[in-house]
Amino acid sequence: MRKHRFDVYALVAGGLFTALAVLYLVASLNDREVNSRFVLPLTCIVLGGGGLAGALVAAARRGRGGARDDDHTLD
């Protein structure tokens, strides 16, 4: 099996949705309600942070601060 690259965004998104599912499950088992006024904004903030972290990791992997591989200069 081929080794794949570590995907920060997928890890953050998966962790977020798992945490939300557990939160709603625990709340329903204890006859409580989740204040959904905070769920959507926090979801957007966490996914945005995960996207930013994923972009920074991808830029660092390229080693040139985000420059594309097909950018060549004539010397």
PDB file of N, CA and C in Angstrom:
ATOM      1  N   MET A   1       0.832  -1.169   0.000  1.00  0.00           N
ATOM      2  CA  MET A   1       0.000   0.000   0.000  1.00  0.00           C
ATOM      3  C   MET A   1       0.885   1.243   0.000  1.00  0.00           C
ATOM      4  N   ARG A   2       0.498   2.216  -0.808  1.00  0.00           N
ATOM      5  CA  ARG A   2       1.270   3.437  -0.934  1.00  0.00           C
ATOM      6  C   ARG A   2       0.999   4.391   0.222  1.00  0.00           C
ATOM      7  N   LYS A   3       2.035   5.044   0.689  1.00  0.00           N
ATOM      8  CA  LYS A   3       1.910   6.005   1.784  1.00  0.00           C
ATOM      9  C   LYS A   3       1.352   7.320   1.239  1.00  0.00           C
ATOM     10  N   HIS A   4       0.413   7.908   1.940  1.00  0.00           N
ATOM     11  CA  HIS A   4      -0.165   9.174   1.498  1.00  0.00           C
ATOM     12  C   HIS A   4       0.306  10.304   2.412  1.00  0.00           C
ATOM     13  N   ARG A   5       0.152  11.520   1.920  1.00  0.00           N
ATOM     14  CA  ARG A   5       0.568  12.690   2.695  1.00  0.00           C
ATOM     15  C   ARG A   5      -0.437  12.993   3.799  1.00  0.00           C
ATOM     16  N   PHE A   6       0.059  13.570   4.853  1.00  0.00           N
ATOM     17  CA  PHE A   6      -0.759  13.974   5.991  1.00  0.00           C
ATOM     18  C   PHE A   6      -1.616  15.167   5.582  1.00  0.00           C
ATOM     19  N   ASP A   7      -2.921  15.073   5.776  1.00  0.00           N
ATOM     20  CA  ASP A   7      -3.851  16.130   5.390  1.00  0.00           C
ATOM     21  C   ASP A   7      -4.413  16.783   6.652  1.00  0.00           C
ATOM     22  N   VAL A   8      -3.921  17.984   6.957  1.00  0.00           N
ATOM     23  CA  VAL A   8      -4.325  18.692   8.179  1.00  0.00           C
ATOM     24  C   VAL A   8      -5.805  19.045   8.140  1.00  0.00           C
ATOM     25  N   TYR A   9      -6.278  19.527   6.997  1.00  0.00           N
ATOM     26  CA  TYR A   9      -7.666  19.960   6.898  1.00  0.00           C
ATOM     27  C   TYR A   9      -8.626  18.795   7.126  1.00  0.00           C
ATOM     28  N   ALA A  10      -8.331  17.636   6.558  1.00  0.00           N
ATOM     29  CA  ALA A  10      -9.198  16.469   6.751  1.00  0.00           C
ATOM     30  C   ALA A  10      -9.210  16.041   8.215  1.00  0.00           C
ATOM     31  N   LEU A  11      -8.069  16.123   8.868  1.00  0.00           N
ATOM     32  CA  LEU A  11      -7.997  15.767  10.284  1.00  0.00           C
ATOM     33  C   LEU A  11      -8.830  16.727  11.135  1.00  0.00           C
ATOM     34  N   VAL A  12      -8.718  18.017  10.885  1.00  0.00           N
ATOM     35  CA  VAL A  12      -9.473  19.017  11.652  1.00  0.00           C
ATOM     36  C   VAL A  12     -10.967  18.865  11.396  1.00  0.00           C
ATOM     37  N   ALA A  13     -11.367  18.713  10.129  1.00  0.00           N
ATOM     38  CA  ALA A  13     -12.784  18.586   9.801  1.00  0.00           C
ATOM     39  C   ALA A  13     -13.368  17.308  10.395  1.00  0.00           C
ATOM     40  N   GLY A  14     -12.658  16.209  10.297  1.00  0.00           N
ATOM     41  CA  GLY A  14     -13.137  14.960  10.876  1.00  0.00           C
ATOM     42  C   GLY A  14     -13.264  15.034  12.385  1.00  0.00           C
ATOM     43  N   GLY A  15     -12.284  15.635  13.039  1.00  0.00           N
ATOM     44  CA  GLY A  15     -12.348  15.804  14.487  1.00  0.00           C
ATOM     45  C   GLY A  15     -13.489  16.705  14.910  1.00  0.00           C
ATOM     46  N   LEU A  16     -13.709  17.770  14.142  1.00  0.00           N
ATOM     47  CA  LEU A  16     -14.797  18.697  14.459  1.00  0.00           C
ATOM     48  C   LEU A  16     -16.151  18.015  14.348  1.00  0.00           C
ATOM     49  N   PHE A  17     -16.395  17.329  13.248  1.00  0.00           N
ATOM     50  CA  PHE A  17     -17.693  16.692  13.069  1.00  0.00           C
ATOM     51  C   PHE A  17     -17.911  15.535  14.036  1.00  0.00           C
ATOM     52  N   THR A  18     -16.838  14.849  14.406  1.00  0.00           N
ATOM     53  CA  THR A  18     -16.955  13.808  15.426  1.00  0.00           C
ATOM     54  C   THR A  18     -17.304  14.425  16.782  1.00  0.00           C
ATOM     55  N   ALA A  19     -16.651  15.526  17.122  1.00  0.00           N
ATOM     56  CA  ALA A  19     -16.945  16.204  18.389  1.00  0.00           C
ATOM     57  C   ALA A  19     -18.374  16.735  18.420  1.00  0.00           C
ATOM     58  N   LEU A  20     -18.859  17.271  17.310  1.00  0.00           N
ATOM     59  CA  LEU A  20     -20.242  17.751  17.253  1.00  0.00           C
ATOM     60  C   LEU A  20     -21.228  16.595  17.418  1.00  0.00           C
ATOM     61  N   ALA A  21     -20.935  15.478  16.781  1.00  0.00           N
ATOM     62  CA  ALA A  21     -21.826  14.319  16.903  1.00  0.00           C
ATOM     63  C   ALA A  21     -21.867  13.816  18.340  1.00  0.00           C
ATOM     64  N   VAL A  22     -20.716  13.752  18.995  1.00  0.00           N
ATOM     65  CA  VAL A  22     -20.668  13.314  20.395  1.00  0.00           C
ATOM     66  C   VAL A  22     -21.396  14.312  21.285  1.00  0.00           C
ATOM     67  N   LEU A  23     -21.230  15.597  21.020  1.00  0.00           N
ATOM     68  CA  LEU A  23     -21.907  16.633  21.798  1.00  0.00           C
ATOM     69  C   LEU A  23     -23.418  16.473  21.716  1.00  0.00           C
ATOM     70  N   TYR A  24     -23.954  16.319  20.511  1.00  0.00           N
ATOM     71  CA  TYR A  24     -25.397  16.158  20.357  1.00  0.00           C
ATOM     72  C   TYR A  24     -25.882  14.832  20.943  1.00  0.00           C
ATOM     73  N   LEU A  25     -25.079  13.786  20.831  1.00  0.00           N
ATOM     74  CA  LEU A  25     -25.454  12.492  21.396  1.00  0.00           C
ATOM     75  C   LEU A  25     -25.531  12.562  22.917  1.00  0.00           C
ATOM     76  N   VAL A  26     -24.518  13.133  23.548  1.00  0.00           N
ATOM     77  CA  VAL A  26     -24.511  13.245  25.016  1.00  0.00           C
ATOM     78  C   VAL A  26     -25.645  14.147  25.492  1.00  0.00           C
ATOM     79  N   ALA A  27     -25.886  15.224  24.758  1.00  0.00           N
ATOM     80  CA  ALA A  27     -26.970  16.130  25.145  1.00  0.00           C
ATOM     81  C   ALA A  27     -28.323  15.435  25.053  1.00  0.00           C
ATOM     82  N   SER A  28     -28.535  14.636  24.015  1.00  0.00           N
ATOM     83  CA  SER A  28     -29.831  13.961  23.885  1.00  0.00           C
ATOM     84  C   SER A  28     -29.998  12.859  24.920  1.00  0.00           C
ATOM     85  N   LEU A  29     -28.919  12.216  25.315  1.00  0.00           N
ATOM     86  CA  LEU A  29     -29.016  11.169  26.331  1.00  0.00           C
ATOM     87  C   LEU A  29     -29.292  11.741  27.717  1.00  0.00           C
ATOM     88  N   ASN A  30     -28.916  12.982  27.959  1.00  0.00           N
ATOM     89  CA  ASN A  30     -29.110  13.628  29.259  1.00  0.00           C
ATOM     90  C   ASN A  30     -30.290  14.584  29.263  1.00  0.00           C
ATOM     91  N   ASP A  31     -31.134  14.506  28.239  1.00  0.00           N
ATOM     92  CA  ASP A  31     -32.311  15.384  28.111  1.00  0.00           C
ATOM     93  C   ASP A  31     -31.941  16.855  28.206  1.00  0.00           C
ATOM     94  N   ARG A  32     -30.887  17.220  27.528  1.00  0.00           N
ATOM     95  CA  ARG A  32     -30.451  18.622  27.460  1.00  0.00           C
ATOM     96  C   ARG A  32     -30.502  19.084  26.008  1.00  0.00           C
ATOM     97  N   GLU A  33     -30.373  20.376  25.824  1.00  0.00           N
ATOM     98  CA  GLU A  33     -30.350  20.937  24.478  1.00  0.00           C
ATOM     99  C   GLU A  33     -29.017  21.628  24.249  1.00  0.00           C
ATOM    100  N   VAL A  34     -28.537  21.547  23.017  1.00  0.00           N
ATOM    101  CA  VAL A  34     -27.313  22.239  22.629  1.00  0.00           C
ATOM    102  C   VAL A  34     -27.715  23.609  22.111  1.00  0.00           C
ATOM    103  N   ASN A  35     -27.055  24.639  22.611  1.00  0.00           N
ATOM    104  CA  ASN A  35     -27.332  25.988  22.140  1.00  0.00           C
ATOM    105  C   ASN A  35     -26.744  26.136  20.738  1.00  0.00           C
ATOM    106  N   SER A  36     -27.584  25.960  19.736  1.00  0.00           N
ATOM    107  CA  SER A  36     -27.116  25.946  18.350  1.00  0.00           C
ATOM    108  C   SER A  36     -26.708  27.335  17.850  1.00  0.00           C
ATOM    109  N   ARG A  37     -26.915  28.351  18.661  1.00  0.00           N
ATOM    110  CA  ARG A  37     -26.491  29.702  18.282  1.00  0.00           C
ATOM    111  C   ARG A  37     -24.981  29.792  18.159  1.00  0.00           C
ATOM    112  N   PHE A  38     -24.263  28.897  18.866  1.00  0.00           N
ATOM    113  CA  PHE A  38     -22.808  28.919  18.823  1.00  0.00           C
ATOM    114  C   PHE A  38     -22.212  27.862  17.896  1.00  0.00           C
ATOM    115  N   VAL A  39     -23.002  26.879  17.516  1.00  0.00           N
ATOM    116  CA  VAL A  39     -22.463  25.751  16.760  1.00  0.00           C
ATOM    117  C   VAL A  39     -22.009  26.170  15.365  1.00  0.00           C
ATOM    118  N   LEU A  40     -22.831  26.877  14.605  1.00  0.00           N
ATOM    119  CA  LEU A  40     -22.459  27.265  13.237  1.00  0.00           C
ATOM    120  C   LEU A  40     -21.261  28.220  13.198  1.00  0.00           C
ATOM    121  N   PRO A  41     -21.226  29.279  14.012  1.00  0.00           N
ATOM    122  CA  PRO A  41     -20.037  30.142  13.979  1.00  0.00           C
ATOM    123  C   PRO A  41     -18.753  29.428  14.387  1.00  0.00           C
ATOM    124  N   LEU A  42     -18.830  28.585  15.415  1.00  0.00           N
ATOM    125  CA  LEU A  42     -17.632  27.849  15.831  1.00  0.00           C
ATOM    126  C   LEU A  42     -17.191  26.852  14.765  1.00  0.00           C
ATOM    127  N   THR A  43     -18.152  26.242  14.084  1.00  0.00           N
ATOM    128  CA  THR A  43     -17.820  25.330  12.992  1.00  0.00           C
ATOM    129  C   THR A  43     -17.083  26.071  11.886  1.00  0.00           C
ATOM    130  N   CYS A  44     -17.570  27.236  11.520  1.00  0.00           N
ATOM    131  CA  CYS A  44     -16.908  28.032  10.472  1.00  0.00           C
ATOM    132  C   CYS A  44     -15.512  28.465  10.898  1.00  0.00           C
ATOM    133  N   ILE A  45     -15.356  28.863  12.149  1.00  0.00           N
ATOM    134  CA  ILE A  45     -14.050  29.298  12.639  1.00  0.00           C
ATOM    135  C   ILE A  45     -13.056  28.132  12.635  1.00  0.00           C
ATOM    136  N   VAL A  46     -13.482  26.972  13.107  1.00  0.00           N
ATOM    137  CA  VAL A  46     -12.578  25.816  13.159  1.00  0.00           C
ATOM    138  C   VAL A  46     -12.213  25.349  11.751  1.00  0.00           C
ATOM    139  N   LEU A  47     -13.188  25.285  10.843  1.00  0.00           N
ATOM    140  CA  LEU A  47     -12.886  24.872   9.470  1.00  0.00           C
ATOM    141  C   LEU A  47     -11.985  25.889   8.770  1.00  0.00           C
ATOM    142  N   GLY A  48     -12.186  27.161   9.044  1.00  0.00           N
ATOM    143  CA  GLY A  48     -11.306  28.189   8.472  1.00  0.00           C
ATOM    144  C   GLY A  48      -9.883  28.062   8.988  1.00  0.00           C
ATOM    145  N   GLY A  49      -9.752  27.812  10.282  1.00  0.00           N
ATOM    146  CA  GLY A  49      -8.421  27.597  10.856  1.00  0.00           C
ATOM    147  C   GLY A  49      -7.755  26.350  10.299  1.00  0.00           C
ATOM    148  N   GLY A  50      -8.537  25.299  10.103  1.00  0.00           N
ATOM    149  CA  GLY A  50      -7.993  24.080   9.505  1.00  0.00           C
ATOM    150  C   GLY A  50      -7.552  24.296   8.065  1.00  0.00           C
ATOM    151  N   GLY A  51      -8.318  25.067   7.322  1.00  0.00           N
ATOM    152  CA  GLY A  51      -7.933  25.391   5.944  1.00  0.00           C
ATOM    153  C   GLY A  51      -6.659  26.218   5.897  1.00  0.00           C
ATOM    154  N   LEU A  52      -6.534  27.170   6.799  1.00  0.00           N
ATOM    155  CA  LEU A  52      -5.317  27.984   6.872  1.00  0.00           C
ATOM    156  C   LEU A  52      -4.116  27.129   7.250  1.00  0.00           C
ATOM    157  N   ALA A  53      -4.294  26.240   8.223  1.00  0.00           N
ATOM    158  CA  ALA A  53      -3.195  25.358   8.625  1.00  0.00           C
ATOM    159  C   ALA A  53      -2.799  24.428   7.478  1.00  0.00           C
ATOM    160  N   GLY A  54      -3.786  23.913   6.750  1.00  0.00           N
ATOM    161  CA  GLY A  54      -3.494  23.060   5.604  1.00  0.00           C
ATOM    162  C   GLY A  54      -2.734  23.791   4.519  1.00  0.00           C
ATOM    163  N   ALA A  55      -3.100  25.040   4.272  1.00  0.00           N
ATOM    164  CA  ALA A  55      -2.394  25.842   3.267  1.00  0.00           C
ATOM    165  C   ALA A  55      -0.960  26.135   3.702  1.00  0.00           C
ATOM    166  N   LEU A  56      -0.759  26.414   4.981  1.00  0.00           N
ATOM    167  CA  LEU A  56       0.595  26.680   5.476  1.00  0.00           C
ATOM    168  C   LEU A  56       1.475  25.435   5.401  1.00  0.00           C
ATOM    169  N   VAL A  57       0.895  24.274   5.710  1.00  0.00           N
ATOM    170  CA  VAL A  57       1.660  23.029   5.622  1.00  0.00           C
ATOM    171  C   VAL A  57       2.030  22.739   4.164  1.00  0.00           C
ATOM    172  N   ALA A  58       1.093  22.962   3.248  1.00  0.00           N
ATOM    173  CA  ALA A  58       1.377  22.726   1.827  1.00  0.00           C
ATOM    174  C   ALA A  58       2.458  23.671   1.318  1.00  0.00           C
ATOM    175  N   ALA A  59       2.427  24.926   1.759  1.00  0.00           N
ATOM    176  CA  ALA A  59       3.453  25.884   1.343  1.00  0.00           C
ATOM    177  C   ALA A  59       4.814  25.510   1.918  1.00  0.00           C
ATOM    178  N   ALA A  60       4.837  25.030   3.139  1.00  0.00           N
ATOM    179  CA  ALA A  60       6.098  24.633   3.760  1.00  0.00           C
ATOM    180  C   ALA A  60       6.678  23.388   3.088  1.00  0.00           C
ATOM    181  N   ARG A  61       5.803  22.491   2.621  1.00  0.00           N
ATOM    182  CA  ARG A  61       6.290  21.292   1.924  1.00  0.00           C
ATOM    183  C   ARG A  61       6.988  21.648   0.628  1.00  0.00           C
ATOM    184  N   ARG A  62       6.475  22.667  -0.057  1.00  0.00           N
ATOM    185  CA  ARG A  62       7.100  23.082  -1.312  1.00  0.00           C
ATOM    186  C   ARG A  62       8.463  23.706  -1.068  1.00  0.00           C
ATOM    187  N   GLY A  63       8.657  24.272   0.107  1.00  0.00           N
ATOM    188  CA  GLY A  63       9.957  24.796   0.494  1.00  0.00           C
ATOM    189  C   GLY A  63      10.320  26.131  -0.109  1.00  0.00           C
ATOM    190  N   ARG A  64       9.407  26.726  -0.861  1.00  0.00           N
ATOM    191  CA  ARG A  64       9.728  28.019  -1.463  1.00  0.00           C
ATOM    192  C   ARG A  64       8.701  29.072  -1.082  1.00  0.00           C
ATOM    193  N   GLY A  65       8.089  28.912   0.058  1.00  0.00           N
ATOM    194  CA  GLY A  65       7.148  29.926   0.525  1.00  0.00           C
ATOM    195  C   GLY A  65       5.889  30.016  -0.308  1.00  0.00           C
ATOM    196  N   GLY A  66       5.492  28.940  -0.940  1.00  0.00           N
ATOM    197  CA  GLY A  66       4.249  28.931  -1.695  1.00  0.00           C
ATOM    198  C   GLY A  66       4.419  29.122  -3.186  1.00  0.00           C
ATOM    199  N   ALA A  67       5.627  29.287  -3.681  1.00  0.00           N
ATOM    200  CA  ALA A  67       5.827  29.444  -5.113  1.00  0.00           C
ATOM    201  C   ALA A  67       5.548  28.114  -5.801  1.00  0.00           C
ATOM    202  N   ARG A  68       4.966  28.206  -6.996  1.00  0.00           N
ATOM    203  CA  ARG A  68       4.633  26.988  -7.720  1.00  0.00           C
ATOM    204  C   ARG A  68       5.876  26.389  -8.357  1.00  0.00           C
ATOM    205  N   ASP A  69       5.825  25.074  -8.624  1.00  0.00           N
ATOM    206  CA  ASP A  69       6.956  24.373  -9.196  1.00  0.00           C
ATOM    207  C   ASP A  69       7.240  24.773 -10.644  1.00  0.00           C
ATOM    208  N   ASP A  70       6.229  25.258 -11.372  1.00  0.00           N
ATOM    209  CA  ASP A  70       6.437  25.596 -12.771  1.00  0.00           C
ATOM    210  C   ASP A  70       6.913  27.042 -12.974  1.00  0.00           C
ATOM    211  N   ASP A  71       7.158  27.770 -11.896  1.00  0.00           N
ATOM    212  CA  ASP A  71       7.700  29.128 -12.001  1.00  0.00           C
ATOM    213  C   ASP A  71       9.225  29.065 -12.126  1.00  0.00           C
ATOM    214  N   HIS A  72       9.703  29.305 -13.305  1.00  0.00           N
ATOM    215  CA  HIS A  72      11.136  29.284 -13.540  1.00  0.00           C
ATOM    216  C   HIS A  72      11.604  30.669 -13.957  1.00  0.00           C
ATOM    217  N   THR A  73      12.774  31.035 -13.545  1.00  0.00           N
ATOM    218  CA  THR A  73      13.346  32.310 -13.975  1.00  0.00           C
ATOM    219  C   THR A  73      14.534  32.037 -14.866  1.00  0.00           C
ATOM    220  N   LEU A  74      14.737  32.935 -15.788  1.00  0.00           N
ATOM    221  CA  LEU A  74      15.885  32.809 -16.682  1.00  0.00           C
ATOM    222  C   LEU A  74      17.059  33.567 -16.088  1.00  0.00           C
ATOM    223  N   ASP A  75      18.160  32.877 -15.906  1.00  0.00           N
ATOM    224  CA  ASP A  75      19.358  33.518 -15.343  1.00  0.00           C
ATOM    225  C   ASP A  75      20.385  33.724 -16.403  1.00  0.00           C
TER     226      ASP A  75
END
